[in-house]
Amino acid sequence: MPKLLLTKRNIDSKKHIPPVEKGQVDYFDTEVKGLMLRVGKESKTFYVQVDVLDLTTGKYKSVREKIGRYGEWTPEEARATAPQLIRRLRDGKPKEDPPPTLKAIYERYLVDKRLSKGTVTLYKGYIPRLFESWLDLPLNLLEKALTPEVVIDRFQHIRENNGPGAANNSFKCLQAIINYAEILYPQFITRNPTKVLSRTDMWAKIEGRDDCLEPKQFKIFSDALLKCTPAHRDCYTFALYHGIRPAEAYSLKWEDVDLENDFATFRHETERSKRTYTVPLSRQSKAILSRRKAAATEGQVHVFPKQGPRNKHEHLILRADHLKGKTGLSLTPHGLRRSFITTGERLRLRREDINWLTGHTDNTVTGKHYAKLTPDDLRPVLQAICNEIERLMLEGVGAKVITLPTAAQNQ
DNA sequence: ACTATGTGGATCGGGTCTAA
DNA sequence: TTAGACCCGATCCACATAGT
């Protein structure tokens, strides 16, 4: 059997490898033991071949495995891949499955990770639509196909055509999927091509919103809510009195409200990015819930029931355009949460307390201590904020009374 | 480095007001 | 009495932010 240093130059040379008319000729590499090029009439293909001791017979036998065709694989790549293949053959391990496609990983990711419904929708909304042409790539070719230039090009294309948020989101989803592929198939992919966006600092910078009720706007807000349905009005106000996230407000169920002991629990499906938490009720928020209870029909599950006739959900929905339309303010439902937090800060209340009440997780050392607190411990703090919000809604900014937390505790 | 939810535009379709 | 305007709460989708 011929031996030959398997380099591009040698492989292409007719002198070293004469054309084959019939059958095949194997050329073993002079450098890597076990690496060989099988030359046929039509193609040249890299293989590894080793002798392995068969434990059942006590004899050696030759086993061979295909690396890939010359042309798709360079000699350097074949030489780099050969040692691990040889090692596996010597260990008697079975041949691995062919590399899955990006699409297969994407589908597996959605199943394996047990994401929330919303996140699955997010992935499904971006990946097939914006990366369709990449989905059929097998994992082992991903690094090769998705060069920095290709990645950056697509990123910029999406940013121009779909917006900066869509560009960030879609590529972060893709990045997560490929990271998962790296974990599952380190033999096929070792570097995430999307990382180039971090390394070149290309992610689109998106400013956070900051809409928030000014002190003088509380009254405008409150008065404008009279134009809403009572349920909407109560839901907006409840959200403001607790500083909770909009969905926590409108999806609240009666089973998570304790009107005897004055608690409410805001639940989260997966708890991976938001935790379920229980807060005390204030005098004001309890009044809202009691009013809702009185208005509730038999068997009504949600505190704030749907208002229109053709709703998918049994609860109503808070919408920014709705809120803006009614109040004339540039205010989103999430802005009510910022308004609550800001009110607490104006009262010079502790940031940790406010975090606790609004379901922010606090990983600081001080924050850990707060894990031991019960909703009752935070009741006076919530009451102080609610009193100030109520005062602003009723009286406006005039005759501002500074309510100190200590004074508030007596209420 | 993610995961989850919020926002906004277009649009739907039932309710209600209005005018003939 | 009824057609049509139009109002309004919601939906759906695509994109933007919030939060761990």
Short mmCIF file of C-alpha atoms (C1' of nucleotides) in Angstrom, two decimals:
data_model
loop_
_atom_site.label_atom_id
_atom_site.label_comp_id
_atom_site.label_asym_id
_atom_site.label_seq_id
_atom_site.Cartn_x
_atom_site.Cartn_y
_atom_site.Cartn_z
CA MET A 1 0.00 0.00 0.00
CA PRO A 2 1.39 3.37 -1.02
CA LYS A 3 2.33 5.99 1.50
CA LEU A 4 2.17 9.68 0.80
CA LEU A 5 2.24 12.90 2.75
CA LEU A 6 -1.38 13.93 2.29
CA THR A 7 -1.15 17.57 1.35
CA LYS A 8 -3.20 19.43 -1.20
CA ARG A 9 -0.21 19.68 -3.49
CA ASN A 10 0.52 15.95 -3.36
CA ILE A 11 -3.09 14.88 -3.67
CA ASP A 12 -3.62 17.01 -6.75
CA SER A 13 -0.43 15.83 -8.36
CA LYS A 14 -0.81 13.21 -11.10
CA LYS A 15 2.69 12.07 -10.40
CA HIS A 16 1.96 11.06 -6.82
CA ILE A 17 -1.57 9.90 -7.41
CA PRO A 18 -2.10 8.60 -10.92
CA PRO A 19 -5.71 8.44 -12.16
CA VAL A 20 -7.55 5.27 -11.24
CA GLU A 21 -9.49 3.49 -14.00
CA LYS A 22 -10.91 0.65 -11.97
CA GLY A 23 -11.24 -0.12 -8.28
CA GLN A 24 -9.61 1.95 -5.55
CA VAL A 25 -6.16 2.73 -4.23
CA ASP A 26 -5.52 3.66 -0.59
CA TYR A 27 -2.77 6.15 0.26
CA PHE A 28 -1.72 6.25 3.89
CA ASP A 29 -0.51 9.50 5.32
CA THR A 30 3.12 9.52 6.31
CA GLU A 31 2.45 11.81 9.22
CA VAL A 32 -0.74 10.71 10.99
CA LYS A 33 -0.87 6.97 11.48
CA GLY A 34 -4.18 5.56 10.38
CA LEU A 35 -5.21 8.45 8.18
CA MET A 36 -5.66 7.51 4.57
CA LEU A 37 -7.03 8.75 1.29
CA ARG A 38 -9.03 6.32 -0.76
CA VAL A 39 -8.79 7.20 -4.43
CA GLY A 40 -11.41 5.94 -6.85
CA LYS A 41 -12.33 6.79 -10.39
CA GLU A 42 -14.65 9.64 -9.42
CA SER A 43 -13.56 10.83 -6.00
CA LYS A 44 -10.94 10.92 -3.31
CA THR A 45 -12.11 10.30 0.22
CA PHE A 46 -10.39 10.54 3.60
CA TYR A 47 -10.70 7.58 5.93
CA VAL A 48 -9.11 6.40 9.11
CA GLN A 49 -8.20 2.76 9.47
CA VAL A 50 -6.80 1.01 12.53
CA ASP A 51 -6.31 -2.52 13.75
CA VAL A 52 -8.39 -3.24 16.82
CA LEU A 53 -8.14 -6.21 19.16
CA ASP A 54 -11.40 -8.11 19.09
CA LEU A 55 -11.89 -9.35 22.66
CA THR A 56 -14.23 -12.17 21.63
CA THR A 57 -11.77 -13.79 19.23
CA GLY A 58 -8.50 -12.44 20.62
CA LYS A 59 -7.48 -11.44 17.14
CA TYR A 60 -6.83 -8.09 15.55
CA LYS A 61 -9.07 -6.89 12.82
CA SER A 62 -9.01 -3.76 10.68
CA VAL A 63 -11.77 -1.23 11.12
CA ARG A 64 -12.22 1.74 8.88
CA GLU A 65 -14.36 4.85 9.06
CA LYS A 66 -15.07 7.56 6.56
CA ILE A 67 -14.07 11.13 7.38
CA GLY A 68 -15.31 12.85 4.26
CA ARG A 69 -14.60 13.62 0.64
CA TYR A 70 -11.54 15.49 -0.41
CA GLY A 71 -12.85 18.85 -1.50
CA GLU A 72 -15.39 19.09 1.27
CA TRP A 73 -12.57 18.36 3.68
CA THR A 74 -9.11 19.83 3.37
CA PRO A 75 -6.14 17.60 4.24
CA GLU A 76 -5.56 19.78 7.29
CA GLU A 77 -9.11 19.28 8.52
CA ALA A 78 -8.95 15.55 7.92
CA ARG A 79 -5.64 15.37 9.75
CA ALA A 80 -7.11 17.31 12.67
CA THR A 81 -10.16 15.08 12.89
CA ALA A 82 -8.37 11.76 12.47
CA PRO A 83 -6.88 11.33 15.97
CA GLN A 84 -10.18 11.50 17.80
CA LEU A 85 -11.77 9.09 15.29
CA ILE A 86 -8.89 6.68 15.71
CA ARG A 87 -9.16 6.90 19.46
CA ARG A 88 -12.84 6.11 19.27
CA LEU A 89 -12.32 3.15 16.97
CA ARG A 90 -9.66 1.77 19.30
CA ASP A 91 -12.08 2.09 22.20
CA GLY A 92 -14.58 0.11 20.18
CA LYS A 93 -17.21 2.79 20.40
CA PRO A 94 -20.00 2.73 17.82
CA LYS A 95 -20.11 5.16 14.99
CA GLU A 96 -21.72 8.42 15.83
CA ASP A 97 -24.86 9.70 14.24
CA PRO A 98 -24.43 12.20 11.46
CA PRO A 99 -24.44 15.81 12.63
CA PRO A 100 -27.95 17.19 13.08
CA THR A 101 -29.01 20.32 11.28
CA LEU A 102 -29.45 23.66 12.95
CA LYS A 103 -33.17 23.17 12.49
CA ALA A 104 -33.10 19.91 14.42
CA ILE A 105 -31.26 21.59 17.30
CA TYR A 106 -33.72 24.45 17.25
CA GLU A 107 -36.64 22.07 17.56
CA ARG A 108 -34.95 20.07 20.26
CA TYR A 109 -34.08 23.23 22.19
CA LEU A 110 -37.73 24.23 22.37
CA VAL A 111 -38.70 20.81 23.67
CA ASP A 112 -35.81 20.29 26.09
CA LYS A 113 -35.72 23.67 27.77
CA ARG A 114 -39.33 23.72 28.93
CA LEU A 115 -39.67 27.41 28.23
CA SER A 116 -42.76 29.40 29.01
CA LYS A 117 -45.41 29.61 26.31
CA GLY A 118 -44.50 33.17 25.50
CA THR A 119 -40.84 32.40 24.99
CA VAL A 120 -41.65 29.52 22.66
CA THR A 121 -43.78 31.89 20.61
CA LEU A 122 -40.89 34.33 20.55
CA TYR A 123 -38.47 31.73 19.20
CA LYS A 124 -40.97 30.46 16.66
CA GLY A 125 -41.59 34.01 15.54
CA TYR A 126 -37.94 34.74 14.83
CA ILE A 127 -35.94 31.66 13.95
CA PRO A 128 -37.83 30.18 10.99
CA ARG A 129 -38.63 33.59 9.54
CA LEU A 130 -35.26 35.33 9.82
CA PHE A 131 -32.82 32.41 9.60
CA GLU A 132 -34.60 30.17 7.13
CA SER A 133 -31.56 29.89 4.86
CA TRP A 134 -29.34 28.72 7.72
CA LEU A 135 -31.61 26.07 9.19
CA ASP A 136 -30.56 23.23 6.88
CA LEU A 137 -26.88 23.61 7.70
CA PRO A 138 -25.48 20.61 9.56
CA LEU A 139 -23.79 21.51 12.82
CA ASN A 140 -20.31 20.61 11.70
CA LEU A 141 -20.47 23.13 8.88
CA LEU A 142 -21.91 25.93 10.96
CA GLU A 143 -18.60 27.48 11.98
CA LYS A 144 -17.44 27.35 8.41
CA ALA A 145 -20.57 28.76 6.84
CA LEU A 146 -21.35 31.44 9.37
CA THR A 147 -18.24 33.53 9.09
CA PRO A 148 -18.10 36.83 10.99
CA GLU A 149 -18.91 38.61 7.78
CA VAL A 150 -21.97 36.49 7.09
CA VAL A 151 -23.23 36.89 10.65
CA ILE A 152 -22.67 40.64 10.78
CA ASP A 153 -24.26 41.01 7.38
CA ARG A 154 -27.41 39.24 8.42
CA PHE A 155 -27.53 41.14 11.70
CA GLN A 156 -27.35 44.47 9.91
CA HIS A 157 -29.90 43.36 7.36
CA ILE A 158 -32.38 42.49 10.08
CA ARG A 159 -31.61 45.69 11.93
CA GLU A 160 -32.36 47.74 8.84
CA ASN A 161 -35.45 45.86 7.77
CA ASN A 162 -37.02 44.68 11.01
CA GLY A 163 -35.64 47.03 13.63
CA PRO A 164 -32.92 46.98 16.27
CA GLY A 165 -35.03 45.09 18.80
CA ALA A 166 -35.81 42.34 16.33
CA ALA A 167 -32.13 42.08 15.41
CA ASN A 168 -31.08 41.74 19.05
CA ASN A 169 -33.85 39.33 19.95
CA SER A 170 -33.52 37.06 16.97
CA PHE A 171 -29.75 36.76 17.31
CA LYS A 172 -29.94 36.20 21.05
CA CYS A 173 -32.35 33.36 20.40
CA LEU A 174 -30.06 31.95 17.74
CA GLN A 175 -27.08 32.33 20.07
CA ALA A 176 -28.87 30.39 22.80
CA ILE A 177 -29.71 27.59 20.37
CA ILE A 178 -26.14 27.28 19.09
CA ASN A 179 -24.81 27.38 22.65
CA TYR A 180 -27.03 24.42 23.35
CA ALA A 181 -25.68 22.68 20.25
CA GLU A 182 -22.15 23.20 21.57
CA ILE A 183 -23.08 21.44 24.79
CA LEU A 184 -24.81 18.53 23.09
CA TYR A 185 -22.41 18.06 20.18
CA PRO A 186 -18.92 19.28 21.08
CA GLN A 187 -17.57 16.94 18.39
CA PHE A 188 -19.34 18.96 15.71
CA ILE A 189 -19.18 22.52 16.93
CA THR A 190 -16.88 24.24 19.38
CA ARG A 191 -17.36 27.91 18.67
CA ASN A 192 -20.55 29.89 18.45
CA PRO A 193 -20.45 32.00 15.27
CA THR A 194 -22.89 34.53 16.72
CA LYS A 195 -20.37 35.43 19.45
CA VAL A 196 -18.84 37.79 16.94
CA LEU A 197 -21.63 40.23 17.75
CA SER A 198 -20.43 40.48 21.35
CA ARG A 199 -16.78 40.60 20.42
CA THR A 200 -17.34 43.47 18.03
CA ASP A 201 -19.85 45.14 20.37
CA MET A 202 -22.44 45.17 17.61
CA TRP A 203 -25.59 44.53 19.62
CA ALA A 204 -28.06 47.35 19.09
CA LYS A 205 -28.25 49.69 22.05
CA ILE A 206 -31.84 50.05 23.16
CA GLU A 207 -32.79 52.59 25.78
CA GLY A 208 -35.19 51.56 28.51
CA ARG A 209 -38.54 53.29 28.79
CA ASP A 210 -38.90 55.80 31.56
CA ASP A 211 -42.51 56.94 31.49
CA CYS A 212 -43.71 57.56 34.99
CA LEU A 213 -46.41 59.66 36.67
CA GLU A 214 -45.19 63.08 37.75
CA PRO A 215 -46.64 64.08 41.12
CA LYS A 216 -49.04 66.48 39.43
CA GLN A 217 -50.19 63.81 36.98
CA PHE A 218 -51.60 61.40 39.55
CA LYS A 219 -54.80 63.41 39.72
CA ILE A 220 -55.08 63.62 35.93
CA PHE A 221 -54.60 59.87 35.79
CA SER A 222 -57.14 59.23 38.49
CA ASP A 223 -59.77 61.54 36.99
CA ALA A 224 -59.27 60.16 33.51
CA LEU A 225 -59.92 56.63 34.71
CA LEU A 226 -63.56 57.58 35.23
CA LYS A 227 -63.88 57.20 31.46
CA CYS A 228 -62.90 53.53 31.72
CA THR A 229 -65.03 50.59 32.72
CA PRO A 230 -65.04 50.12 36.51
CA ALA A 231 -63.03 46.91 36.13
CA HIS A 232 -60.39 48.63 34.01
CA ARG A 233 -60.28 51.53 36.42
CA ASP A 234 -59.82 49.22 39.39
CA CYS A 235 -57.19 47.19 37.57
CA TYR A 236 -55.08 50.23 36.66
CA THR A 237 -55.36 51.60 40.16
CA PHE A 238 -54.58 48.25 41.73
CA ALA A 239 -51.49 47.98 39.54
CA LEU A 240 -50.40 51.44 40.66
CA TYR A 241 -51.05 50.78 44.37
CA HIS A 242 -48.85 47.68 44.26
CA GLY A 243 -46.28 48.58 41.64
CA ILE A 244 -46.75 45.14 40.13
CA ARG A 245 -46.22 44.16 36.53
CA PRO A 246 -49.25 44.68 34.29
CA ALA A 247 -49.84 40.99 33.70
CA GLU A 248 -49.58 40.28 37.42
CA ALA A 249 -52.43 42.72 37.92
CA TYR A 250 -54.84 41.71 35.20
CA SER A 251 -54.36 37.96 35.48
CA LEU A 252 -54.86 37.88 39.26
CA LYS A 253 -57.24 35.12 40.33
CA TRP A 254 -59.52 35.05 43.32
CA GLU A 255 -57.83 31.88 44.54
CA ASP A 256 -54.67 33.94 45.01
CA VAL A 257 -56.38 36.64 47.03
CA ASP A 258 -56.85 36.33 50.77
CA LEU A 259 -59.31 39.00 51.86
CA GLU A 260 -59.44 37.63 55.40
CA ASN A 261 -55.78 38.16 56.11
CA ASP A 262 -55.08 40.73 53.40
CA PHE A 263 -52.59 39.05 51.08
CA ALA A 264 -52.30 38.60 47.36
CA THR A 265 -50.03 36.20 45.47
CA PHE A 266 -48.66 36.85 42.01
CA ARG A 267 -47.81 33.63 40.24
CA HIS A 268 -45.28 32.92 37.51
CA GLU A 269 -45.37 29.85 35.33
CA THR A 270 -41.73 28.79 35.24
CA GLU A 271 -40.07 30.99 37.87
CA ARG A 272 -36.95 31.11 35.74
CA SER A 273 -36.90 34.83 35.31
CA LYS A 274 -39.60 35.95 37.71
CA ARG A 275 -40.58 34.41 40.99
CA THR A 276 -44.01 33.88 42.47
CA TYR A 277 -44.42 36.20 45.42
CA THR A 278 -46.96 37.16 48.06
CA VAL A 279 -47.52 40.71 49.24
CA PRO A 280 -49.71 42.34 51.87
CA LEU A 281 -52.73 44.35 50.81
CA SER A 282 -53.03 48.00 51.74
CA ARG A 283 -56.18 49.71 52.87
CA GLN A 284 -56.60 51.09 49.35
CA SER A 285 -55.91 47.89 47.45
CA LYS A 286 -58.12 45.93 49.77
CA ALA A 287 -60.95 48.35 49.07
CA ILE A 288 -60.49 47.73 45.35
CA LEU A 289 -60.56 43.97 45.76
CA SER A 290 -63.58 44.09 48.04
CA ARG A 291 -65.40 46.17 45.48
CA ARG A 292 -64.44 43.68 42.76
CA LYS A 293 -65.59 40.83 44.94
CA ALA A 294 -68.98 42.46 45.37
CA ALA A 295 -69.26 42.91 41.62
CA ALA A 296 -68.04 39.41 40.79
CA THR A 297 -70.39 36.85 39.34
CA GLU A 298 -70.76 33.34 40.67
CA GLY A 299 -67.79 31.18 39.76
CA GLN A 300 -65.75 34.04 38.34
CA VAL A 301 -62.11 33.02 38.38
CA HIS A 302 -60.38 36.32 37.70
CA VAL A 303 -60.47 39.46 39.78
CA PHE A 304 -60.58 41.68 36.71
CA PRO A 305 -62.88 39.87 34.25
CA LYS A 306 -62.94 40.42 30.52
CA GLN A 307 -64.92 43.43 29.38
CA GLY A 308 -65.54 42.75 25.73
CA PRO A 309 -67.70 40.02 24.21
CA ARG A 310 -65.08 38.32 22.08
CA ASN A 311 -62.10 37.82 24.34
CA LYS A 312 -59.76 34.91 24.35
CA HIS A 313 -58.92 35.30 28.03
CA GLU A 314 -61.33 35.41 30.91
CA HIS A 315 -59.59 38.48 32.28
CA LEU A 316 -59.28 41.95 30.85
CA ILE A 317 -56.09 43.29 29.28
CA LEU A 318 -54.24 46.47 30.16
CA ARG A 319 -52.94 48.25 27.09
CA ALA A 320 -50.65 51.21 26.72
CA ASP A 321 -52.61 52.76 23.88
CA HIS A 322 -55.79 52.43 25.89
CA LEU A 323 -54.18 54.07 28.93
CA LYS A 324 -52.69 56.84 26.82
CA GLY A 325 -55.98 57.43 25.04
CA LYS A 326 -57.93 57.74 28.27
CA THR A 327 -55.46 59.86 30.22
CA GLY A 328 -53.81 61.84 27.46
CA LEU A 329 -50.55 61.12 29.28
CA SER A 330 -47.54 59.46 27.80
CA LEU A 331 -47.89 56.58 30.21
CA THR A 332 -47.70 52.81 29.80
CA PRO A 333 -49.05 50.20 32.24
CA HIS A 334 -45.46 49.41 33.14
CA GLY A 335 -45.04 53.11 33.86
CA LEU A 336 -47.47 52.63 36.76
CA ARG A 337 -44.92 50.25 38.26
CA ARG A 338 -42.20 52.88 37.88
CA SER A 339 -44.57 55.41 39.45
CA PHE A 340 -45.02 53.19 42.51
CA ILE A 341 -41.29 52.68 42.86
CA THR A 342 -40.56 56.38 42.43
CA THR A 343 -43.18 57.29 45.00
CA GLY A 344 -41.49 54.96 47.47
CA GLU A 345 -38.14 56.53 46.73
CA ARG A 346 -39.52 60.04 47.18
CA LEU A 347 -40.66 58.93 50.61
CA ARG A 348 -37.06 57.84 51.21
CA LEU A 349 -38.13 54.28 51.83
CA ARG A 350 -35.59 51.50 51.57
CA ARG A 351 -34.86 50.22 48.12
CA GLU A 352 -34.83 46.65 49.44
CA ASP A 353 -38.34 47.05 50.78
CA ILE A 354 -39.58 48.38 47.47
CA ASN A 355 -37.86 45.53 45.62
CA TRP A 356 -39.48 43.06 47.95
CA LEU A 357 -42.94 44.49 47.38
CA THR A 358 -42.58 44.54 43.61
CA GLY A 359 -41.23 41.05 43.19
CA HIS A 360 -37.72 42.01 42.19
CA THR A 361 -35.24 39.42 43.29
CA ASP A 362 -32.42 40.82 45.31
CA ASN A 363 -29.17 38.89 45.22
CA THR A 364 -27.15 41.29 47.33
CA VAL A 365 -26.07 40.31 50.82
CA THR A 366 -28.69 42.63 52.27
CA GLY A 367 -31.19 41.11 49.91
CA LYS A 368 -30.60 37.60 51.20
CA HIS A 369 -31.61 38.71 54.67
CA TYR A 370 -34.90 39.87 53.21
CA ALA A 371 -35.80 36.36 52.21
CA LYS A 372 -36.75 35.75 55.83
CA LEU A 373 -39.27 38.58 55.94
CA THR A 374 -42.99 37.89 55.74
CA PRO A 375 -45.56 40.00 53.93
CA ASP A 376 -46.69 41.35 57.30
CA ASP A 377 -43.27 42.91 57.85
CA LEU A 378 -43.69 45.00 54.71
CA ARG A 379 -47.27 46.01 55.34
CA PRO A 380 -46.39 49.42 56.84
CA VAL A 381 -44.10 50.24 53.93
CA LEU A 382 -46.76 49.39 51.36
CA GLN A 383 -49.32 51.40 53.32
CA ALA A 384 -47.04 54.43 53.33
CA ILE A 385 -46.62 54.33 49.57
CA CYS A 386 -50.33 53.76 48.98
CA ASN A 387 -51.22 56.67 51.25
CA GLU A 388 -48.96 58.95 49.27
CA ILE A 389 -50.35 57.71 45.94
CA GLU A 390 -53.89 58.17 47.21
CA ARG A 391 -53.07 61.66 48.45
CA LEU A 392 -51.57 62.60 45.08
CA MET A 393 -54.59 61.25 43.25
CA LEU A 394 -57.07 63.08 45.47
CA GLU A 395 -55.31 66.32 46.26
CA GLY A 396 -52.70 66.72 43.57
CA VAL A 397 -49.34 68.24 44.43
CA GLY A 398 -50.45 71.13 46.60
CA ALA A 399 -49.78 71.15 50.35
CA LYS A 400 -47.31 68.35 50.14
CA VAL A 401 -46.99 66.46 53.36
CA ILE A 402 -43.83 64.47 53.80
CA THR A 403 -44.89 61.16 55.19
CA LEU A 404 -42.05 59.52 57.02
CA PRO A 405 -42.02 55.76 57.19
CA THR A 406 -42.18 55.84 60.98
CA ALA A 407 -45.27 57.99 60.87
CA ALA A 408 -46.78 55.77 58.24
CA GLN A 409 -46.50 52.74 60.44
CA ASN A 410 -49.10 54.14 62.76
CA GLN A 411 -51.75 54.23 60.08
"C1'" DA B 1 -26.66 35.07 28.34
"C1'" DC B 2 -30.57 34.37 28.43
"C1'" DT B 3 -36.12 34.29 29.53
"C1'" DA B 4 -40.43 36.51 29.81
"C1'" DT B 5 -43.36 40.03 29.18
"C1'" DG B 6 -44.73 44.67 27.38
"C1'" DT B 7 -45.84 47.86 23.47
"C1'" DG B 8 -47.88 49.45 19.16
"C1'" DG B 9 -50.12 49.15 14.64
"C1'" DA B 10 -53.55 46.94 12.02
"C1'" DT B 11 -57.73 44.95 12.32
"C1'" DC B 12 -61.88 42.45 13.97
"C1'" DG B 13 -66.50 42.23 15.23
"C1'" DG B 14 -70.25 43.03 18.54
"C1'" DG B 15 -72.70 46.93 20.82
"C1'" DT B 16 -74.77 51.30 20.51
"C1'" DC B 17 -75.87 55.60 18.61
"C1'" DT B 18 -77.96 58.21 14.76
"C1'" DA B 19 -80.66 59.42 11.10
"C1'" DA B 20 -84.03 58.51 7.87
"C1'" DT C 1 -87.29 49.83 12.40
"C1'" DT C 2 -83.25 49.47 10.41
"C1'" DA C 3 -78.83 50.38 7.91
"C1'" DG C 4 -74.72 52.16 8.64
"C1'" DA C 5 -71.37 54.88 11.31
"C1'" DC C 6 -68.47 54.52 14.78
"C1'" DC C 7 -66.89 53.23 19.34
"C1'" DC C 8 -64.38 50.10 22.03
"C1'" DG C 9 -62.30 46.08 24.11
"C1'" DA C 10 -59.64 42.65 22.25
"C1'" DT C 11 -56.75 39.91 18.97
"C1'" DC C 12 -52.61 38.92 16.26
"C1'" DC C 13 -48.27 39.82 14.84
"C1'" DA C 14 -43.89 42.02 14.88
"C1'" DC C 15 -40.88 44.53 17.50
"C1'" DA C 16 -39.11 46.55 22.17
"C1'" DT C 17 -38.03 46.21 27.10
"C1'" DA C 18 -37.60 44.38 31.63
"C1'" DG C 19 -35.59 41.33 34.60
"C1'" DT C 20 -32.82 37.33 36.50
#
